[in-house]
Short mmCIF file of C-alpha atoms in Angstrom, two decimals:
data_model
loop_
_atom_site.label_atom_id
_atom_site.label_comp_id
_atom_site.label_asym_id
_atom_site.label_seq_id
_atom_site.Cartn_x
_atom_site.Cartn_y
_atom_site.Cartn_z
CA MET A 1 0.00 0.00 0.00
CA SER A 2 2.93 2.32 0.60
CA ASP A 3 4.13 4.73 -2.10
CA LYS A 4 5.65 8.20 -2.30
CA SER A 5 3.10 9.90 -4.54
CA GLY A 6 1.12 11.51 -1.75
CA GLU A 7 -2.08 10.83 -3.70
CA PHE A 8 -5.23 9.65 -2.01
CA ARG A 9 -8.58 8.52 -3.34
CA VAL A 10 -11.83 10.37 -2.58
CA LEU A 11 -14.85 8.06 -2.52
CA ASP A 12 -18.37 9.46 -2.39
CA LYS A 13 -21.71 7.75 -1.77
CA ALA A 14 -22.07 6.51 -5.34
CA ALA A 15 -18.59 5.00 -5.44
CA ILE A 16 -19.13 3.32 -2.06
CA ALA A 17 -22.46 1.80 -3.14
CA SER A 18 -20.88 0.51 -6.33
CA ALA A 19 -17.85 -1.01 -4.61
CA LEU A 20 -19.45 -3.15 -1.89
CA PRO A 21 -22.95 -4.69 -1.98
CA MET A 22 -24.83 -5.25 1.26
CA SER A 23 -24.71 -9.04 0.97
CA GLU A 24 -20.90 -9.01 0.93
CA CYS A 25 -20.74 -6.46 3.73
CA ILE A 26 -22.83 -8.71 6.00
CA ASP A 27 -20.24 -11.47 5.74
CA LEU A 28 -17.44 -8.92 6.15
CA MET A 29 -19.02 -7.63 9.38
CA LYS A 30 -19.20 -11.17 10.76
CA GLU A 31 -15.46 -11.54 10.12
CA THR A 32 -14.79 -8.08 11.56
CA MET A 33 -16.59 -8.77 14.81
CA GLU A 34 -14.70 -12.03 15.16
CA THR A 35 -11.48 -10.03 14.83
CA VAL A 36 -12.75 -7.59 17.47
CA SER A 37 -13.51 -10.40 19.91
CA ARG A 38 -10.08 -11.92 19.31
CA ARG A 39 -8.68 -8.47 20.24
CA ARG A 40 -6.55 -8.27 17.11
CA ILE A 41 -7.19 -4.54 17.13
CA GLU A 42 -6.30 -1.27 18.76
CA MET A 43 -9.59 0.52 19.26
CA PRO A 44 -10.01 3.34 21.79
CA LEU A 45 -13.56 4.06 22.88
CA ARG A 46 -15.46 6.50 20.72
CA MET A 47 -14.90 10.04 21.96
CA ILE A 48 -18.18 11.95 21.96
CA MET A 49 -18.18 15.74 22.02
CA PRO A 50 -21.61 17.32 22.51
CA VAL A 51 -22.40 20.62 20.84
CA PRO A 52 -23.67 23.03 23.52
CA GLY A 53 -27.26 24.15 23.05
CA SER A 54 -28.21 21.33 20.67
CA ASP A 55 -28.66 17.56 20.42
CA SER A 56 -25.75 17.33 17.99
CA HIS A 57 -22.55 15.41 18.71
CA LEU A 58 -19.16 14.87 17.14
CA GLY A 59 -17.83 11.33 17.33
CA ILE A 60 -14.14 10.52 16.87
CA MET A 61 -13.40 6.84 16.24
CA PRO A 62 -9.76 5.85 15.58
CA GLY A 63 -8.55 2.31 15.16
CA TYR A 64 -5.99 -0.17 13.90
CA ILE A 65 -6.53 -3.75 12.74
CA GLU A 66 -3.72 -6.31 12.69
CA SER A 67 -4.82 -8.44 9.74
CA PRO A 68 -5.39 -7.28 7.14
CA GLN A 69 -3.53 -4.21 8.33
CA VAL A 70 -5.78 -1.16 8.39
CA TRP A 71 -5.19 2.15 10.16
CA GLY A 72 -7.65 4.99 10.19
CA THR A 73 -10.19 7.26 11.83
CA LYS A 74 -13.84 8.10 11.43
CA LEU A 75 -14.96 11.64 12.19
CA ILE A 76 -18.74 11.74 12.30
CA CYS A 77 -21.22 14.48 13.16
CA LEU A 78 -24.61 13.33 14.41
CA VAL A 79 -27.19 16.06 13.81
CA PRO A 80 -30.71 14.79 14.65
CA GLU A 81 -32.37 17.81 13.04
CA ASN A 82 -30.77 17.19 9.65
CA PRO A 83 -33.52 14.97 8.17
CA LYS A 84 -35.91 17.92 8.47
CA ARG A 85 -33.47 19.79 6.24
CA GLY A 86 -33.35 16.98 3.72
CA LEU A 87 -29.89 15.95 4.93
CA SER A 88 -28.49 12.80 6.51
CA SER A 89 -28.38 12.79 10.31
CA HIS A 90 -24.79 11.50 9.99
CA THR A 91 -22.14 13.46 8.13
CA GLY A 92 -18.36 13.22 8.13
CA VAL A 93 -15.38 11.35 6.72
CA VAL A 94 -13.45 8.13 7.15
CA LEU A 95 -9.69 8.52 6.70
CA LEU A 96 -7.44 5.57 5.81
CA TYR A 97 -3.71 5.93 6.35
CA ASP A 98 -0.72 4.08 4.96
CA VAL A 99 0.34 1.76 7.80
CA GLU A 100 4.06 2.32 7.10
CA THR A 101 4.20 6.05 6.35
CA GLY A 102 1.02 7.52 7.81
CA GLN A 103 0.21 9.14 4.48
CA LEU A 104 -3.46 9.58 3.67
CA ARG A 105 -4.61 6.91 1.23
CA ALA A 106 -8.39 7.37 1.14
CA LEU A 107 -11.10 9.77 2.21
CA LEU A 108 -14.57 8.25 2.24
CA ASP A 109 -18.07 9.59 2.92
CA ALA A 110 -18.68 8.54 6.55
CA ALA A 111 -22.46 8.77 6.23
CA ALA A 112 -22.40 6.24 3.40
CA ILE A 113 -20.01 3.95 5.28
CA THR A 114 -22.18 4.12 8.42
CA ALA A 115 -25.34 3.49 6.39
CA LEU A 116 -23.75 0.33 4.99
CA ARG A 117 -21.76 -1.22 7.83
CA THR A 118 -24.30 -0.68 10.63
CA PRO A 119 -27.17 -2.63 9.01
CA ALA A 120 -24.72 -5.24 7.77
CA ALA A 121 -23.40 -5.84 11.30
CA THR A 122 -26.96 -5.97 12.64
CA ALA A 123 -27.96 -8.51 10.02
CA ALA A 124 -24.95 -10.70 10.79
CA ALA A 125 -25.94 -10.63 14.48
CA SER A 126 -29.63 -11.18 13.78
CA ARG A 127 -28.80 -14.17 11.60
CA VAL A 128 -27.27 -16.03 14.55
CA LEU A 129 -29.53 -14.77 17.37
CA ALA A 130 -33.02 -14.86 15.83
CA ARG A 131 -34.98 -18.08 15.53
CA PRO A 132 -34.28 -19.83 12.22
CA ASP A 133 -38.02 -19.87 11.51
CA ALA A 134 -38.52 -16.12 12.14
CA THR A 135 -40.91 -14.76 9.51
CA SER A 136 -42.08 -11.38 10.83
CA LEU A 137 -40.02 -8.22 11.21
CA ALA A 138 -40.74 -4.91 12.95
CA ILE A 139 -38.72 -1.84 12.02
CA LEU A 140 -39.04 1.08 14.43
CA GLY A 141 -37.86 4.28 12.78
CA THR A 142 -38.09 5.64 9.25
CA GLY A 143 -34.73 7.30 8.56
CA GLU A 144 -31.66 6.32 6.60
CA GLN A 145 -30.77 3.50 8.97
CA ALA A 146 -34.30 2.10 8.71
CA HIS A 147 -33.90 1.78 4.94
CA GLY A 148 -30.50 0.12 5.30
CA HIS A 149 -31.76 -2.28 7.93
CA PHE A 150 -34.71 -3.23 5.75
CA GLU A 151 -32.29 -4.20 2.97
CA ALA A 152 -29.94 -6.14 5.25
CA LEU A 153 -32.59 -7.94 7.32
CA GLU A 154 -34.56 -8.80 4.19
CA LEU A 155 -31.46 -10.62 2.95
CA VAL A 156 -30.95 -12.74 6.08
CA HIS A 157 -34.55 -13.40 7.21
CA ARG A 158 -36.72 -13.23 4.07
CA PRO A 159 -39.74 -12.17 6.17
CA THR A 160 -43.32 -12.68 5.02
CA ARG A 161 -44.67 -9.85 7.19
CA ILE A 162 -43.03 -6.50 7.96
CA PHE A 163 -44.39 -3.97 10.43
CA ILE A 164 -43.26 -0.35 10.35
CA TRP A 165 -43.64 2.31 13.01
CA GLY A 166 -42.48 5.90 12.96
CA ARG A 167 -43.30 9.01 14.95
CA SER A 168 -44.63 10.52 11.73
CA ARG A 169 -47.40 8.55 10.04
CA GLU A 170 -46.51 10.29 6.78
CA ALA A 171 -42.85 9.25 7.03
CA ALA A 172 -43.84 5.68 7.92
CA THR A 173 -46.15 5.50 4.91
CA GLN A 174 -43.43 6.84 2.63
CA PHE A 175 -41.02 4.26 4.03
CA ARG A 176 -43.55 1.48 3.40
CA ASP A 177 -44.14 2.63 -0.16
CA ALA A 178 -40.38 2.77 -0.80
CA VAL A 179 -39.57 -0.73 0.46
CA ALA A 180 -42.70 -2.70 -0.47
CA PRO A 181 -41.62 -3.33 -4.10
CA ALA A 182 -38.35 -4.90 -2.87
CA THR A 183 -39.92 -7.64 -0.73
CA ARG A 184 -42.37 -10.50 -0.99
CA ALA A 185 -43.63 -9.58 2.49
CA THR A 186 -46.79 -7.70 3.28
CA VAL A 187 -45.72 -4.34 4.71
CA THR A 188 -47.97 -2.71 7.30
CA VAL A 189 -47.72 0.68 8.98
CA CYS A 190 -48.55 0.40 12.69
CA GLU A 191 -50.13 3.10 14.82
CA THR A 192 -48.12 2.21 17.93
CA VAL A 193 -44.78 0.67 18.86
CA GLU A 194 -46.66 -1.94 20.88
CA GLU A 195 -48.61 -3.10 17.84
CA ALA A 196 -45.43 -3.54 15.80
CA VAL A 197 -43.46 -5.27 18.56
CA ARG A 198 -46.19 -7.73 19.53
CA GLU A 199 -46.45 -8.94 15.93
CA ALA A 200 -42.74 -9.47 15.31
CA ASP A 201 -40.31 -12.38 15.58
CA VAL A 202 -37.48 -9.89 14.97
CA VAL A 203 -37.60 -6.28 16.19
CA CYS A 204 -35.15 -3.70 14.88
CA SER A 205 -35.14 -0.30 16.59
CA VAL A 206 -33.33 2.48 14.74
CA THR A 207 -34.73 5.60 16.37
CA ALA A 208 -33.34 8.73 17.97
CA ALA A 209 -35.37 8.08 21.13
CA THR A 210 -34.02 9.54 24.35
CA ASP A 211 -36.41 7.57 26.55
CA PRO A 212 -37.53 3.97 26.01
CA ILE A 213 -40.14 3.35 23.34
CA ILE A 214 -40.20 -0.46 23.80
CA GLU A 215 -41.63 -2.10 26.91
CA GLY A 216 -40.43 -5.54 27.86
CA ARG A 217 -43.97 -6.78 28.50
CA TRP A 218 -44.76 -6.43 24.79
CA ILE A 219 -42.00 -8.82 23.70
CA ALA A 220 -43.12 -12.41 23.15
CA PRO A 221 -40.95 -15.40 24.05
CA GLY A 222 -38.68 -16.30 21.16
CA THR A 223 -38.30 -12.74 19.88
CA HIS A 224 -34.96 -11.26 18.87
CA VAL A 225 -34.43 -7.50 19.34
CA ASN A 226 -31.78 -5.39 17.60
CA LEU A 227 -31.15 -2.10 19.45
CA VAL A 228 -29.33 0.21 17.07
CA GLY A 229 -30.58 3.77 17.42
CA SER A 230 -29.04 4.98 20.67
CA SER A 231 -25.25 5.30 20.78
CA ILE A 232 -24.72 7.53 23.81
CA PRO A 233 -25.36 6.80 27.51
CA ALA A 234 -28.18 9.35 27.80
CA LYS A 235 -30.41 7.57 25.27
CA SER A 236 -32.33 4.33 25.53
CA GLU A 237 -34.80 2.51 23.24
CA ILE A 238 -36.03 -0.23 25.61
CA ASP A 239 -37.02 -0.23 29.27
CA ALA A 240 -35.13 -1.93 32.09
CA ASP A 241 -37.48 -4.92 32.19
CA GLY A 242 -36.89 -5.51 28.50
CA VAL A 243 -33.15 -5.68 29.11
CA ALA A 244 -33.48 -7.86 32.20
CA GLN A 245 -35.59 -10.57 30.57
CA ALA A 246 -33.29 -11.05 27.58
CA ARG A 247 -30.08 -12.83 26.72
CA TYR A 248 -28.04 -9.69 26.12
CA PHE A 249 -25.19 -9.46 23.61
CA VAL A 250 -23.10 -6.47 22.55
CA ASP A 251 -20.75 -5.55 19.73
CA TYR A 252 -17.83 -4.58 22.00
CA ARG A 253 -17.92 -5.02 25.76
CA PRO A 254 -15.82 -1.95 26.73
CA SER A 255 -18.10 0.28 24.65
CA ALA A 256 -21.26 -1.24 26.08
CA GLU A 257 -20.07 -0.91 29.66
CA ALA A 258 -19.34 2.78 29.10
CA GLN A 259 -21.96 3.90 26.59
CA ALA A 260 -24.96 1.55 26.29
CA GLY A 261 -27.83 3.66 27.62
CA GLU A 262 -30.30 0.77 27.98
CA LEU A 263 -27.85 -1.27 30.02
CA LYS A 264 -26.93 1.68 32.21
CA ARG A 265 -30.59 2.40 32.99
CA ALA A 266 -31.24 -1.25 33.84
CA ILE A 267 -28.23 -1.28 36.17
CA ALA A 268 -29.41 1.95 37.80
CA ALA A 269 -32.84 0.37 38.29
CA GLY A 270 -31.19 -2.52 40.11
CA VAL A 271 -32.52 -5.22 37.78
CA VAL A 272 -29.17 -6.27 36.24
CA THR A 273 -25.41 -5.90 36.70
CA LEU A 274 -22.62 -5.72 34.14
CA ASP A 275 -22.59 -9.52 34.26
CA HIS A 276 -25.83 -9.39 32.27
CA ILE A 277 -23.64 -9.01 29.17
CA LEU A 278 -23.36 -12.64 28.11
CA GLY A 279 -20.78 -11.95 25.45
CA GLU A 280 -19.78 -10.02 22.38
CA ILE A 281 -21.41 -10.92 19.09
CA GLY A 282 -17.98 -11.92 17.80
CA ASP A 283 -17.83 -14.56 20.54
CA VAL A 284 -21.15 -15.93 19.29
CA HIS A 285 -19.91 -15.96 15.69
CA LEU A 286 -16.77 -17.81 16.81
CA GLY A 287 -18.76 -20.39 18.78
CA LEU A 288 -17.15 -19.29 22.05
CA CYS A 289 -20.43 -18.12 23.60
CA PRO A 290 -23.88 -19.64 23.13
CA GLY A 291 -26.37 -17.21 21.63
CA ARG A 292 -29.92 -18.48 21.44
CA THR A 293 -30.34 -21.65 23.52
CA ASP A 294 -33.97 -22.46 22.67
CA ASP A 295 -36.96 -21.17 20.73
CA ARG A 296 -38.37 -19.30 23.73
CA ASP A 297 -35.30 -17.20 24.50
CA ILE A 298 -35.65 -13.46 24.13
CA THR A 299 -32.36 -12.17 22.73
CA ILE A 300 -30.99 -8.65 22.37
CA TYR A 301 -28.13 -7.41 20.22
CA LYS A 302 -26.96 -3.97 21.33
CA SER A 303 -25.17 -2.13 18.55
CA LEU A 304 -23.07 0.89 19.44
CA GLY A 305 -20.84 0.69 16.40
CA VAL A 306 -17.06 0.38 16.49
CA SER A 307 -14.28 1.80 14.36
CA ALA A 308 -13.23 -1.68 13.24
CA GLN A 309 -16.47 -1.89 11.27
CA ASP A 310 -15.73 1.41 9.54
CA LEU A 311 -12.14 0.46 8.79
CA THR A 312 -12.71 -2.98 7.31
CA THR A 313 -15.63 -1.69 5.25
CA SER A 314 -13.61 1.28 4.04
CA GLN A 315 -10.56 -0.85 3.27
CA ARG A 316 -12.60 -3.32 1.21
CA ILE A 317 -14.17 -0.43 -0.69
CA TYR A 318 -10.79 1.24 -1.20
CA GLU A 319 -9.32 -1.94 -2.65
CA ALA A 320 -12.27 -2.31 -5.04
CA ALA A 321 -12.01 1.36 -5.98
CA CYS A 322 -8.33 1.01 -6.83
CA ALA A 323 -9.01 -2.09 -8.94
CA ARG A 324 -11.89 -0.42 -10.81
CA ASP A 325 -10.58 3.16 -10.73
CA LEU A 326 -13.60 4.48 -8.82
CA GLY A 327 -13.76 7.89 -7.20
CA GLN A 328 -11.34 10.74 -7.69
CA LYS A 329 -7.63 11.09 -6.96
CA ALA A 330 -6.36 14.07 -5.00
CA ALA A 331 -3.25 15.23 -3.18
CA LEU A 332 -2.47 17.67 -0.38
#
């Protein structure tokens, strides 16, 4: 990878979408989370800087992976008000560096990377934690991540029924109309979260909720829940009882212990301890930790997102871009 040209490749949303399909990214995320659980990484916790007077945050996510060697950083701004402006709630860049020289090798659209790797990682987790016969899916949320999670979970579960809930009925209807042609499933807009959750074998929550929108009493035995929307300690998508009744798995234990809002609230309520984390999803993929043990288990996958996911996704895209001459070349 090392050279003396000083050139780097700039890869936008279109180049990223062309370089790595979701189906391949799902398998890549399985491999990545195995690498994380083997600790073949250097991965400081995400640094989160709030913007005073707003709900916006800046996330800084550096990392290094031993094999294949990847070194880089994601700088991501989370601006919850952006969808009202017609913009992505996530905006920023992923930077890949030459491992030998530190020279910049690629600059990628972080929103596009996040929109790809997050649903792919969720789908890889859902594939091993949900019941094999799961046929119904609830998606809570209607934003960019909801669309990505529809695509990824459609690939691994092939549901026959999909239930959608959003705070805006109009947005939920638009989401339904957008995804319905891409699935054999019947797609229904639900009036309440409870209605969607009670109907589902697999629940995927991708909201910006500060306080829980899911109550544990709505979740039927055998259900798998993906919690994806909240990535800071102050936010939570499910109540303490929902956490307590489930077999609880995380993407990266140090992150979950520090930043998983649902877990922190359940600990504060006195219903669980940190020992409630049964393992990382990479441990489940590797067969080192049992995931689902029977058809009545309620399972939770808590996704906070880790830089390793960004780096392996970006590296795979960069390699494809070099081979196919995608994107633009630049130099500083």
